Tab-separated table of C-alpha atoms in Angstrom:
chain	number	residue	atom	x	y	z
A	1	MET	CA	24.537	-16.882	-40.906
A	2	ARG	CA	22.661	-15.177	-43.695
A	3	LEU	CA	22.628	-11.391	-44.046
A	4	LEU	CA	20.614	-10.010	-46.958
A	5	LEU	CA	19.476	-6.436	-47.535
A	6	LEU	CA	16.025	-6.044	-49.076
A	7	LEU	CA	15.631	-2.629	-50.656
A	8	ALA	CA	11.906	-2.813	-51.347
A	9	ALA	CA	10.420	-4.572	-48.334
A	10	MET	CA	6.971	-3.285	-47.464
A	11	ALA	CA	6.469	-2.139	-43.880
A	12	THR	CA	3.331	-3.623	-42.325
A	13	TYR	CA	3.927	-2.374	-38.799
A	14	THR	CA	1.683	0.456	-37.635
A	15	ALA	CA	2.365	2.233	-34.370
A	16	HIS	CA	2.310	5.482	-32.503
A	17	ALA	CA	5.399	7.352	-31.386
A	18	GLN	CA	7.560	5.216	-29.109
A	19	TRP	CA	9.064	6.680	-25.940
A	20	PHE	CA	12.513	5.889	-24.641
A	21	PRO	CA	13.213	6.490	-20.950
A	22	LEU	CA	15.243	9.579	-20.130
A	23	TRP	CA	16.964	7.441	-17.549
A	24	GLN	CA	16.431	4.305	-15.503
A	25	HIS	CA	17.782	3.337	-12.112
A	26	ARG	CA	17.822	-0.269	-10.992
A	27	PHE	CA	17.929	-0.565	-7.221
A	28	PRO	CA	20.348	-3.128	-5.745
A	29	ALA	CA	19.114	-6.692	-5.747
A	30	PRO	CA	18.800	-8.396	-2.358
A	31	ASP	CA	21.807	-10.320	-1.133
A	32	PHE	CA	19.602	-13.306	-0.375
A	33	LEU	CA	16.208	-14.636	-1.455
A	34	THR	CA	13.708	-13.565	1.157
A	35	GLY	CA	10.456	-14.885	-0.235
A	36	PHE	CA	8.981	-11.379	0.035
A	37	GLY	CA	11.028	-8.899	-1.967
A	38	ASP	CA	11.383	-5.149	-2.031
A	39	VAL	CA	8.434	-2.790	-2.465
A	40	GLY	CA	7.808	0.882	-3.185
A	41	THR	CA	6.353	3.127	-0.493
A	42	GLY	CA	5.734	6.449	-2.173
A	43	LEU	CA	7.030	9.122	-4.561
A	44	ASP	CA	7.193	12.893	-4.166
A	45	LEU	CA	8.773	15.666	-6.235
A	46	ARG	CA	9.966	19.141	-5.325
A	47	ASN	CA	11.753	21.230	-7.949
A	48	ASP	CA	14.494	18.907	-9.249
A	49	SER	CA	14.479	16.529	-6.261
A	50	LEU	CA	12.680	13.196	-6.619
A	51	LEU	CA	11.975	11.393	-3.339
A	52	VAL	CA	11.479	7.617	-3.392
A	53	GLY	CA	10.324	5.484	-0.500
A	54	HIS	CA	11.089	1.789	-0.776
A	55	SER	CA	12.521	-1.207	0.983
A	56	TRP	CA	15.817	-2.963	0.414
A	57	MET	CA	16.104	-6.505	1.681
A	58	ASN	CA	12.799	-5.669	3.418
A	59	ALA	CA	14.366	-2.773	5.383
A	60	SER	CA	12.854	0.715	5.276
A	61	SER	CA	14.752	2.914	2.809
A	62	THR	CA	14.589	6.426	1.399
A	63	THR	CA	16.448	7.570	-1.713
A	64	LEU	CA	16.737	11.059	-3.200
A	65	PHE	CA	17.446	11.547	-6.919
A	66	ASP	CA	18.202	14.488	-9.163
A	67	ALA	CA	15.028	14.258	-11.232
A	68	PRO	CA	16.364	15.547	-14.600
A	69	THR	CA	19.390	13.236	-14.707
A	70	GLY	CA	18.605	10.307	-12.409
A	71	GLN	CA	21.792	10.893	-10.444
A	72	LEU	CA	21.517	9.504	-6.927
A	73	SER	CA	21.924	12.157	-4.218
A	74	TRP	CA	21.706	9.864	-1.195
A	75	SER	CA	20.098	6.680	0.056
A	76	GLU	CA	19.457	5.668	3.663
A	77	SER	CA	18.119	2.457	5.196
A	78	ALA	CA	16.752	1.743	8.656
A	79	GLY	CA	16.296	-1.527	10.468
A	80	ASP	CA	12.515	-1.874	10.273
A	81	THR	CA	10.975	-4.592	8.131
A	82	VAL	CA	8.513	-2.863	5.799
A	83	PHE	CA	5.140	-4.140	4.726
A	84	HIS	CA	3.556	-2.911	1.500
A	85	GLN	CA	1.992	0.298	2.837
A	86	GLY	CA	3.418	3.746	3.449
A	87	GLY	CA	4.388	7.014	1.852
A	88	ARG	CA	6.973	9.774	1.483
A	89	ALA	CA	6.543	13.553	1.331
A	90	PHE	CA	8.598	16.707	1.444
A	91	PHE	CA	7.829	18.509	4.716
A	92	GLY	CA	9.191	22.039	4.840
A	93	GLY	CA	12.975	21.754	4.647
A	94	ALA	CA	12.937	18.027	5.354
A	95	VAL	CA	11.500	14.721	4.133
A	96	LEU	CA	8.903	12.694	5.997
A	97	GLY	CA	8.174	8.993	5.706
A	98	SER	CA	5.513	6.814	7.321
A	99	GLU	CA	5.277	3.051	6.936
A	100	ARG	CA	3.590	-0.063	8.231
A	101	VAL	CA	6.453	-2.004	9.809
A	102	ALA	CA	7.202	-5.080	11.858
A	103	ALA	CA	7.620	-4.348	15.562
A	104	ALA	CA	8.552	-6.410	18.599
A	105	ASN	CA	4.905	-6.822	19.529
A	106	GLY	CA	3.424	-7.188	16.039
A	107	ILE	CA	2.805	-4.644	13.263
A	108	ASP	CA	3.165	-0.936	14.009
A	109	VAL	CA	3.397	2.398	12.167
A	110	ARG	CA	6.702	4.257	12.188
A	111	THR	CA	7.342	7.819	11.007
A	112	ARG	CA	10.764	9.370	10.347
A	113	LEU	CA	11.894	12.911	9.614
A	114	GLN	CA	15.150	13.420	7.723
A	115	MET	CA	17.048	16.466	6.589
A	116	LEU	CA	17.425	17.043	2.859
A	117	ASP	CA	20.888	15.456	3.044
A	118	GLY	CA	19.447	12.248	4.560
A	119	THR	CA	20.423	12.941	8.192
A	120	LEU	CA	17.854	11.392	10.536
A	121	LEU	CA	16.226	13.936	12.865
A	122	TRP	CA	13.772	11.684	14.670
A	123	SER	CA	11.970	8.339	14.409
A	124	LEU	CA	8.674	7.605	16.181
A	125	GLY	CA	6.636	4.422	16.472
A	126	GLY	CA	2.921	4.360	17.164
A	127	GLY	CA	2.995	1.740	19.916
A	128	LEU	CA	0.505	-0.474	18.041
A	129	SER	CA	0.600	-4.215	17.532
A	130	ASP	CA	-1.942	-5.128	14.859
A	131	VAL	CA	-2.031	-2.435	12.165
A	132	GLN	CA	-4.017	-3.710	9.199
A	133	PHE	CA	-4.067	-0.587	7.017
A	134	MET	CA	-2.488	2.847	7.049
A	135	ALA	CA	-2.411	6.109	5.088
A	136	GLY	CA	0.053	8.955	5.065
A	137	PRO	CA	1.977	10.967	5.661
A	138	LEU	CA	-0.520	13.701	4.772
A	139	VAL	CA	1.190	17.102	4.854
A	140	ASP	CA	-0.729	20.286	5.656
A	141	ALA	CA	1.730	22.836	4.277
A	142	ALA	CA	-0.295	25.821	5.500
A	143	ALA	CA	-0.268	24.604	9.109
A	144	ASP	CA	3.238	23.113	8.799
A	145	THR	CA	1.968	19.859	10.302
A	146	ALA	CA	1.482	16.311	9.050
A	147	CYS	CA	-0.436	13.226	10.073
A	148	ALA	CA	-0.455	9.466	9.599
A	149	LEU	CA	-3.517	7.252	10.037
A	150	ALA	CA	-3.577	3.598	11.066
A	151	TYR	CA	-6.451	1.138	11.426
A	152	ALA	CA	-5.905	-1.556	14.042
A	153	GLY	CA	-8.392	-3.718	15.922
A	154	ASN	CA	-11.487	-1.774	14.800
A	155	VAL	CA	-9.916	1.489	15.968
A	156	LEU	CA	-8.696	4.332	13.748
A	157	HIS	CA	-5.521	5.872	15.184
A	158	GLY	CA	-4.268	9.304	14.205
A	159	PHE	CA	-0.731	10.594	14.751
A	160	ARG	CA	0.134	14.275	14.274
A	161	TYR	CA	3.655	15.579	13.710
A	162	ASP	CA	5.522	18.836	13.483
A	163	HIS	CA	9.216	19.365	12.809
A	164	SER	CA	10.170	18.643	16.411
A	165	GLY	CA	8.354	15.295	16.539
A	166	ALA	CA	4.997	14.145	17.913
A	167	ALA	CA	2.305	16.828	18.074
A	168	GLY	CA	-0.598	14.755	19.348
A	169	ALA	CA	-2.424	11.470	18.860
A	170	TRP	CA	-6.019	10.265	19.016
A	171	GLN	CA	-8.169	7.150	18.740
A	172	ASN	CA	-11.560	6.725	17.122
A	173	PRO	CA	-13.290	3.343	17.767
A	174	GLN	CA	-15.284	2.110	14.778
A	175	PRO	CA	-18.657	0.349	14.996
A	176	LEU	CA	-18.010	-1.896	11.978
A	177	PRO	CA	-14.907	-3.682	10.642
A	178	TRP	CA	-12.984	-2.036	7.814
A	179	THR	CA	-11.497	-3.817	4.811
A	180	GLY	CA	-9.451	-0.795	3.722
A	181	PHE	CA	-9.482	2.985	3.495
A	182	ASN	CA	-7.930	5.980	1.760
A	183	ALA	CA	-7.555	9.534	3.039
A	184	CYS	CA	-6.721	12.995	1.726
A	185	LEU	CA	-6.475	16.591	2.875
A	186	ALA	CA	-8.641	19.211	1.148
A	187	ASN	CA	-7.504	22.570	2.513
A	188	ASP	CA	-7.599	21.879	6.259
A	189	ALA	CA	-10.282	19.175	5.966
A	190	LEU	CA	-9.277	15.553	6.614
A	191	LEU	CA	-11.508	13.356	4.436
A	192	LEU	CA	-11.502	9.582	4.712
A	193	THR	CA	-13.298	6.902	2.693
A	194	ALA	CA	-13.556	3.574	4.519
A	195	MET	CA	-14.728	0.298	2.998
A	196	MET	CA	-16.886	-1.189	5.758
A	197	ASP	CA	-18.047	-4.757	6.282
A	198	HIS	CA	-21.711	-3.922	6.808
A	199	PRO	CA	-23.825	-6.783	8.245
A	200	ASN	CA	-26.782	-5.999	5.947
A	201	SER	CA	-24.792	-5.875	2.720
A	202	PHE	CA	-23.311	-8.652	0.614
A	203	SER	CA	-20.411	-6.413	-0.413
A	204	ASP	CA	-18.291	-3.827	1.360
A	205	VAL	CA	-19.973	-0.432	1.636
A	206	PRO	CA	-18.013	2.842	1.275
A	207	ARG	CA	-18.500	5.499	3.960
A	208	LEU	CA	-17.148	9.015	3.475
A	209	MET	CA	-16.407	11.041	6.589
A	210	ARG	CA	-14.703	14.217	7.682
A	211	LEU	CA	-12.572	14.095	10.813
A	212	ASP	CA	-11.006	16.767	12.964
A	213	PRO	CA	-7.263	16.191	12.358
A	214	ALA	CA	-6.466	17.389	15.893
A	215	THR	CA	-8.925	15.182	17.806
A	216	GLY	CA	-10.187	12.525	15.393
A	217	ALA	CA	-13.795	13.527	16.033
A	218	VAL	CA	-16.153	12.705	13.145
A	219	LEU	CA	-17.680	15.992	11.959
A	220	TRP	CA	-20.015	14.324	9.467
A	221	ALA	CA	-20.303	10.957	7.683
A	222	HIS	CA	-22.329	9.527	4.777
A	223	TRP	CA	-22.882	6.084	3.328
A	224	LEU	CA	-22.138	6.332	-0.391
A	225	CYS	CA	-24.538	3.595	-1.473
A	226	ASP	CA	-27.297	1.293	-0.273
A	227	THR	CA	-26.227	-0.655	2.826
A	228	THR	CA	-28.565	-3.585	2.089
A	229	ALA	CA	-27.437	-4.450	-1.428
A	230	PHE	CA	-24.666	-6.228	-3.339
A	231	LEU	CA	-23.171	-3.283	-5.145
A	232	VAL	CA	-19.610	-2.022	-4.784
A	233	ASN	CA	-16.984	-4.264	-6.366
A	234	ALA	CA	-13.743	-2.305	-5.763
A	235	PRO	CA	-12.532	0.160	-3.126
A	236	ALA	CA	-13.994	3.649	-3.500
A	237	ILE	CA	-11.407	6.376	-4.104
A	238	THR	CA	-11.633	9.982	-2.879
A	239	VAL	CA	-9.313	12.744	-4.151
A	240	PRO	CA	-9.211	16.535	-3.623
A	241	TRP	CA	-11.204	18.651	-6.083
A	242	GLN	CA	-11.434	22.398	-5.359
A	243	GLY	CA	-11.069	24.063	-1.972
A	244	ASP	CA	-12.453	21.671	0.619
A	245	THR	CA	-14.561	19.827	-1.992
A	246	VAL	CA	-13.587	16.248	-2.807
A	247	LEU	CA	-14.378	13.859	-5.647
A	248	THR	CA	-15.346	10.254	-4.899
A	249	ALA	CA	-15.610	7.458	-7.466
A	250	PHE	CA	-16.627	3.818	-7.202
A	251	THR	CA	-17.890	1.029	-9.467
A	252	THR	CA	-20.654	-1.533	-9.006
A	253	TYR	CA	-21.495	-5.090	-9.950
A	254	THR	CA	-24.548	-3.717	-11.751
A	255	GLY	CA	-22.262	-2.069	-14.319
A	256	ASN	CA	-22.236	1.517	-13.101
A	257	VAL	CA	-19.590	4.148	-12.536
A	258	GLU	CA	-20.647	6.407	-9.655
A	259	LEU	CA	-19.159	9.899	-9.264
A	260	ARG	CA	-19.947	12.556	-6.665
A	261	LEU	CA	-18.591	15.827	-5.369
A	262	THR	CA	-18.883	16.401	-1.621
A	263	SER	CA	-18.344	19.610	0.327
A	264	GLY	CA	-15.865	19.098	3.127
A	265	ALA	CA	-17.518	21.893	5.106
A	266	ASP	CA	-20.880	20.238	5.721
A	267	GLY	CA	-20.983	17.001	3.716
A	268	SER	CA	-23.469	18.346	1.180
A	269	VAL	CA	-23.376	16.875	-2.336
A	270	PRO	CA	-23.463	19.585	-5.027
A	271	TRP	CA	-23.202	17.051	-7.848
A	272	SER	CA	-23.428	13.315	-8.490
A	273	PHE	CA	-23.515	11.235	-11.648
A	274	THR	CA	-24.209	7.614	-12.584
A	275	ASP	CA	-22.778	6.218	-15.813
A	276	PRO	CA	-24.298	2.831	-16.821
A	277	LEU	CA	-21.654	1.060	-18.885
A	278	GLY	CA	-23.341	-2.190	-19.863
A	279	PHE	CA	-20.466	-4.255	-18.477
A	280	THR	CA	-18.982	-4.738	-15.018
A	281	PRO	CA	-16.161	-2.255	-14.382
A	282	TYR	CA	-13.606	-2.539	-11.580
A	283	LEU	CA	-12.161	0.795	-10.482
A	284	ALA	CA	-8.365	0.977	-10.177
A	285	SER	CA	-7.382	4.670	-10.191
A	286	VAL	CA	-8.748	8.240	-10.278
A	287	ALA	CA	-7.130	11.461	-11.524
A	288	ALA	CA	-8.783	14.874	-11.221
A	289	VAL	CA	-7.918	18.095	-13.068
A	290	PRO	CA	-10.243	20.670	-11.470
A	291	SER	CA	-8.862	23.595	-13.474
A	292	GLU	CA	-10.077	21.888	-16.656
A	293	GLY	CA	-13.228	20.408	-15.085
A	294	ARG	CA	-12.013	16.927	-16.035
A	295	ILE	CA	-12.190	13.578	-14.247
A	296	TYR	CA	-10.285	10.504	-15.419
A	297	LEU	CA	-10.792	6.917	-14.266
A	298	ALA	CA	-8.759	3.782	-14.932
A	299	LEU	CA	-10.291	0.324	-14.679
A	300	ASP	CA	-8.271	-2.713	-13.694
A	301	ASN	CA	-8.150	-3.927	-17.318
A	302	GLY	CA	-6.389	-0.735	-18.457
A	303	THR	CA	-9.460	1.065	-19.823
A	304	VAL	CA	-9.344	4.851	-19.293
A	305	MET	CA	-12.472	7.038	-19.205
A	306	ALA	CA	-12.867	10.816	-19.163
A	307	TYR	CA	-15.748	12.798	-17.649
A	308	THR	CA	-16.644	16.444	-17.226
A	309	ALA	CA	-17.698	17.980	-13.930
A	310	ALA	CA	-21.108	18.517	-15.552
A	311	GLY	CA	-21.705	14.776	-15.624
A	312	ASP	CA	-20.855	13.860	-19.215
A	313	ARG	CA	-18.605	11.059	-20.331
A	314	LEU	CA	-16.251	12.504	-22.938
A	315	TRP	CA	-14.590	9.346	-24.143
A	316	MET	CA	-13.503	5.825	-23.271
A	317	ASP	CA	-10.218	4.259	-24.371
A	318	THR	CA	-11.031	0.566	-24.024
A	319	LEU	CA	-8.408	-2.056	-23.261
A	320	TYR	CA	-8.742	-5.687	-22.269
A	321	THR	CA	-5.276	-6.467	-21.040
A	322	ALA	CA	-4.129	-9.974	-20.265
A	323	ALA	CA	-1.869	-9.993	-17.220
A	324	PRO	CA	-1.240	-12.472	-14.394
A	325	TYR	CA	-1.088	-9.575	-11.899
A	326	LYS	CA	-3.549	-6.897	-13.004
A	327	ALA	CA	-2.666	-3.294	-12.260
A	328	ALA	CA	-3.684	0.006	-13.829
A	329	MET	CA	-3.323	3.706	-13.100
A	330	VAL	CA	-4.290	6.990	-14.721
A	331	LEU	CA	-2.367	10.241	-14.203
A	332	ALA	CA	-3.358	13.619	-15.612
A	333	ASN	CA	-2.643	17.331	-15.593
A	334	GLN	CA	-3.719	20.258	-17.764
A	335	ASN	CA	-1.788	18.990	-20.778
A	336	ARG	CA	-1.384	15.253	-20.334
A	337	VAL	CA	-3.342	12.092	-19.682
A	338	VAL	CA	-1.263	8.969	-19.078
A	339	GLY	CA	-2.655	5.459	-18.823
A	340	ILE	CA	-0.505	2.735	-17.242
A	341	SER	CA	-1.487	-0.923	-17.420
A	342	ALA	CA	0.049	-4.339	-16.919
A	343	GLN	CA	0.019	-6.536	-19.975
A	344	HIS	CA	1.441	-9.880	-20.981
A	345	GLN	CA	2.588	-9.533	-24.573
A	346	GLY	CA	2.602	-13.240	-25.310
A	347	LEU	CA	6.386	-13.399	-25.179
A	348	PRO	CA	8.478	-15.508	-22.756
A	349	GLN	CA	9.302	-12.543	-20.516
A	350	GLY	CA	6.371	-12.289	-18.114
A	351	GLN	CA	4.090	-9.277	-17.909
A	352	ASP	CA	5.333	-5.772	-18.714
A	353	PHE	CA	3.882	-2.278	-18.330
A	354	HIS	CA	2.287	-0.418	-21.195
A	355	LEU	CA	2.360	3.390	-20.958
A	356	ARG	CA	0.117	5.473	-23.226
A	357	THR	CA	-0.277	9.237	-23.512
A	358	LEU	CA	-3.847	10.094	-24.496
A	359	ASP	CA	-5.376	13.190	-26.063
A	360	PRO	CA	-7.429	14.866	-23.286
A	361	GLN	CA	-10.046	15.917	-25.859
A	362	ASN	CA	-10.867	12.580	-27.473
A	363	GLY	CA	-8.753	9.849	-25.862
A	364	ALA	CA	-6.690	9.161	-28.984
A	365	VAL	CA	-3.381	7.446	-28.240
A	366	LEU	CA	-0.595	9.932	-28.971
A	367	ALA	CA	2.465	7.933	-27.938
A	368	GLN	CA	3.391	4.849	-25.991
A	369	ALA	CA	6.200	3.030	-24.242
A	370	TRP	CA	6.823	-0.359	-22.700
A	371	VAL	CA	8.712	-0.967	-19.472
A	372	ASN	CA	10.250	-4.419	-19.533
A	373	ASP	CA	12.678	-5.022	-16.699
A	374	SER	CA	14.085	-8.479	-17.384
A	375	VAL	CA	13.373	-11.504	-19.486
A	376	ASN	CA	11.305	-14.294	-17.849
A	377	THR	CA	10.039	-12.057	-15.045
A	378	HIS	CA	6.834	-10.286	-14.103
A	379	ASP	CA	6.884	-6.492	-13.736
A	380	LEU	CA	4.673	-5.149	-10.928
A	381	LEU	CA	3.388	-1.585	-10.503
A	382	GLU	CA	4.560	0.120	-7.314
A	383	ASP	CA	3.873	3.831	-7.911
A	384	ALA	CA	3.911	6.585	-10.532
A	385	LEU	CA	4.050	10.378	-10.549
A	386	LEU	CA	3.306	12.885	-13.332
A	387	HIS	CA	4.694	16.421	-13.161
A	388	GLU	CA	4.224	18.679	-16.177
A	389	ASP	CA	5.891	16.730	-19.034
A	390	ARG	CA	7.815	14.280	-16.857
A	391	LEU	CA	6.593	10.843	-15.831
A	392	TYR	CA	8.291	8.805	-13.107
A	393	LEU	CA	7.412	5.119	-12.829
A	394	LEU	CA	8.456	2.779	-10.013
A	395	THR	CA	8.132	-0.913	-10.841
A	396	ALA	CA	9.261	-4.166	-9.304
A	397	VAL	CA	10.436	-7.248	-11.115
A	398	THR	CA	9.731	-10.596	-9.513
A	399	PHE	CA	10.724	-14.078	-10.578
A	400	ASP	CA	7.616	-16.278	-10.650
A	401	THR	CA	8.748	-19.652	-9.303
A	402	LEU	CA	7.007	-22.674	-7.853
A	403	SER	CA	8.398	-21.960	-4.386
A	404	ILE	CA	7.878	-18.538	-2.811
A	405	LEU	CA	11.068	-19.085	-0.805
A	406	ASN	CA	12.998	-18.903	-4.078
A	407	GLU	CA	11.465	-15.605	-5.204
A	408	SER	CA	12.934	-12.148	-4.883
A	409	THR	CA	11.878	-8.706	-6.042
A	410	THR	CA	14.050	-5.870	-7.327
A	411	LEU	CA	12.878	-2.297	-7.956
A	412	MET	CA	13.447	-0.104	-11.011
A	413	LEU	CA	12.723	3.616	-11.447
A	414	SER	CA	12.083	4.930	-14.981
A	415	ALA	CA	11.793	8.577	-16.064
A	416	PHE	CA	10.132	9.713	-19.310
A	417	ASP	CA	9.944	13.090	-21.051
A	418	LEU	CA	6.473	13.290	-22.611
A	419	SER	CA	7.074	16.565	-24.456
A	420	GLY	CA	8.283	14.774	-27.564
A	421	SER	CA	12.051	15.005	-27.249
A	422	THR	CA	12.470	11.283	-26.545
A	423	ALA	CA	9.791	9.973	-28.892
A	424	ILE	CA	10.730	7.709	-31.784
A	425	GLN	CA	8.325	8.366	-34.638
A	426	VAL	CA	7.121	5.350	-36.601
A	427	SER	CA	5.320	5.731	-39.909
A	428	ASP	CA	1.662	4.720	-39.963
A	429	ALA	CA	1.721	4.287	-43.759
A	430	PRO	CA	2.134	0.593	-44.695
A	431	SER	CA	2.872	1.424	-48.330
A	432	ILE	CA	6.203	3.138	-47.686
A	433	PRO	CA	9.102	0.797	-48.493
A	434	ILE	CA	11.834	0.600	-45.869
A	435	ARG	CA	15.146	-1.203	-45.772
A	436	ALA	CA	14.933	-4.739	-44.426
A	437	VAL	CA	17.594	-7.241	-43.470
A	438	ILE	CA	17.263	-11.022	-43.454
A	439	THR	CA	19.537	-12.510	-40.819
A	440	ASP	CA	19.561	-15.281	-38.261
A	441	GLY	CA	22.809	-14.049	-36.724
A	442	SER	CA	24.045	-11.045	-34.797
A	443	ILE	CA	22.473	-7.669	-35.539
A	444	ARG	CA	25.249	-5.749	-33.790
A	445	PRO	CA	26.731	-4.633	-37.158
A	446	LEU	CA	23.432	-2.856	-37.859
A	447	MET	CA	23.551	-0.798	-34.658
A	448	ASP	CA	25.544	2.433	-34.630
A	449	PRO	CA	27.877	2.381	-31.584
A	450	ALA	CA	27.116	6.075	-31.036
A	451	VAL	CA	23.442	5.268	-30.384
A	452	ARG	CA	23.135	4.184	-26.771
A	453	ARG	CA	19.594	2.827	-26.657
A	454	TRP	CA	17.698	0.476	-28.926
A	455	MET	CA	14.233	-1.054	-29.043
A	456	LEU	CA	13.179	-4.278	-30.782
A	457	ARG	CA	9.512	-5.020	-31.532
A	458	ASP	CA	7.731	-7.660	-33.537
A	459	VAL	CA	5.406	-6.565	-36.348
A	460	GLN	CA	2.401	-6.820	-34.015
A	461	GLY	CA	3.972	-4.052	-31.919
A	462	ARG	CA	4.939	-6.241	-28.957
A	463	LEU	CA	8.130	-5.289	-27.180
A	464	VAL	CA	10.918	-7.855	-27.455
A	465	ALA	CA	13.808	-5.873	-25.972
A	466	ASP	CA	14.624	-2.348	-24.833
A	467	GLY	CA	18.177	-1.482	-23.855
A	468	ASN	CA	21.722	-1.196	-25.136
A	469	SER	CA	22.993	-2.911	-28.275
A	470	THR	CA	24.351	-5.942	-26.409
A	471	PHE	CA	21.040	-6.596	-24.663
A	472	VAL	CA	18.952	-6.164	-27.818
A	473	ASP	CA	21.314	-8.317	-29.886
A	474	ALA	CA	21.053	-11.132	-27.322
A	475	ALA	CA	17.260	-10.873	-27.352
A	476	TYR	CA	17.164	-11.122	-31.145
A	477	ALA	CA	19.337	-14.228	-31.017
A	478	LYS	CA	16.758	-15.918	-28.768
A	479	ALA	CA	13.708	-14.648	-30.651
A	480	ASP	CA	11.540	-16.897	-32.788
A	481	ALA	CA	11.572	-16.722	-36.566
A	482	GLY	CA	9.566	-13.794	-37.875
A	483	ARG	CA	9.639	-10.102	-38.729
A	484	TYR	CA	10.861	-7.427	-36.332
A	485	ILE	CA	11.445	-3.667	-36.270
A	486	LEU	CA	14.659	-2.293	-34.754
A	487	PHE	CA	14.392	1.299	-33.487
A	488	GLY	CA	17.270	3.536	-32.466
A	489	SER	CA	17.024	6.484	-30.104
A	490	ASP	CA	18.466	8.606	-32.929
A	491	GLY	CA	15.164	8.184	-34.795
A	492	GLY	CA	16.301	5.501	-37.242
A	493	ASN	CA	14.595	2.144	-37.797
A	494	ARG	CA	15.249	-1.082	-39.672
A	495	MET	CA	13.039	-4.046	-40.514
A	496	LEU	CA	14.535	-7.441	-39.690
A	497	VAL	CA	13.447	-10.812	-41.005
A	498	LYS	CA	14.625	-13.828	-39.027
A	499	PRO	CA	14.301	-17.029	-41.070
């Protein structure tokens, strides 16, 4: 082993502030390899309580955490086998969960209400056998009711709930097949955007409609684009804007981003905007900040774009991520814009997730973090939630093998403080000399035992390891020859040269 201190090594690594997680929670791994793996089914936050819907060994599960510390309050599992659709929400003094689950006669929707200590109050199935898609639970806090929607056999089913259980159900037969849908509540308006397999179109066509949540009756409906063309290339997304007005976004094969505001009252369109990009975008996520008049979109390659409600594009932060399983999301509030994207860093650890905080005014990258669950695995995006300065990210790690029967998936929840208290600042000036160490052996002697978390990156900025000293030391031992930067959560850093 050679260990040599260089006092005048020149730093060539340029980066933004690096974020360490406040805490991380790894959910238990399955006791056996199922060939499917565990999935996330929704996040919700109330005060200091973080609600997580997920599966464990494919069984429906709900876990409640203390959001500031990551301490587990309780976790409960039921017997239903969960498919990858569902949600969780606080509902008055209880928690509500709806999921697409396996049933004796096929695939059904099941909704459960639990007390805040995890005690089950009731559990209701929908009596369906072929649910293809679902949405919910959608909570109407003003009316103290909730609903779940399920599409099965060309029929949209609605289930209403109050705290005592079922509060009504309805069916709405559809004239055309659906390939997916999303739904939201805007005040008391239930707005739904369905991707329909139109016989005159070569691509799915989005249709926006308002339904009566009590009866399922369609109050108005509009096609969002030409029904005889080959246009929409990704599912349209509708989110609440102001009052009963909603924002809808979709992208086209002709290279356009389409935005429109629609009044929930009568379906009128006070504003619409077409942004020709010159390349083919694929919409992945939408975030709206009505108080600031801002709209943010994420494309599947990680690119984030910002628009005003007046129809101007403010900026575009362009990424072209390389990932076996593409996924991207944008989250925003009055002070923060966060872009999340899958990216393979070219290291033998599968794809990871790249988190970037962006300046709302110009899109400049302010800070970043990488979530890397395990070596030689792929990290998959399950869900994320932004509240003020806190970001909560739910990911799954899956082993990519030749046989699906030998694969399993384990979930991990990561919490970040974006206010600056957990950022590790890295100098952007390449001319500042820093201490460097040449070693092909253990770097444990270089890591202060009082510092609990370390990060190792190569000089291109790619994450090699993020964890305790033992984990990072083991990763360095396996790393190829080259130059690396070792960061400590105390703010220190050290350049390493591995011969």
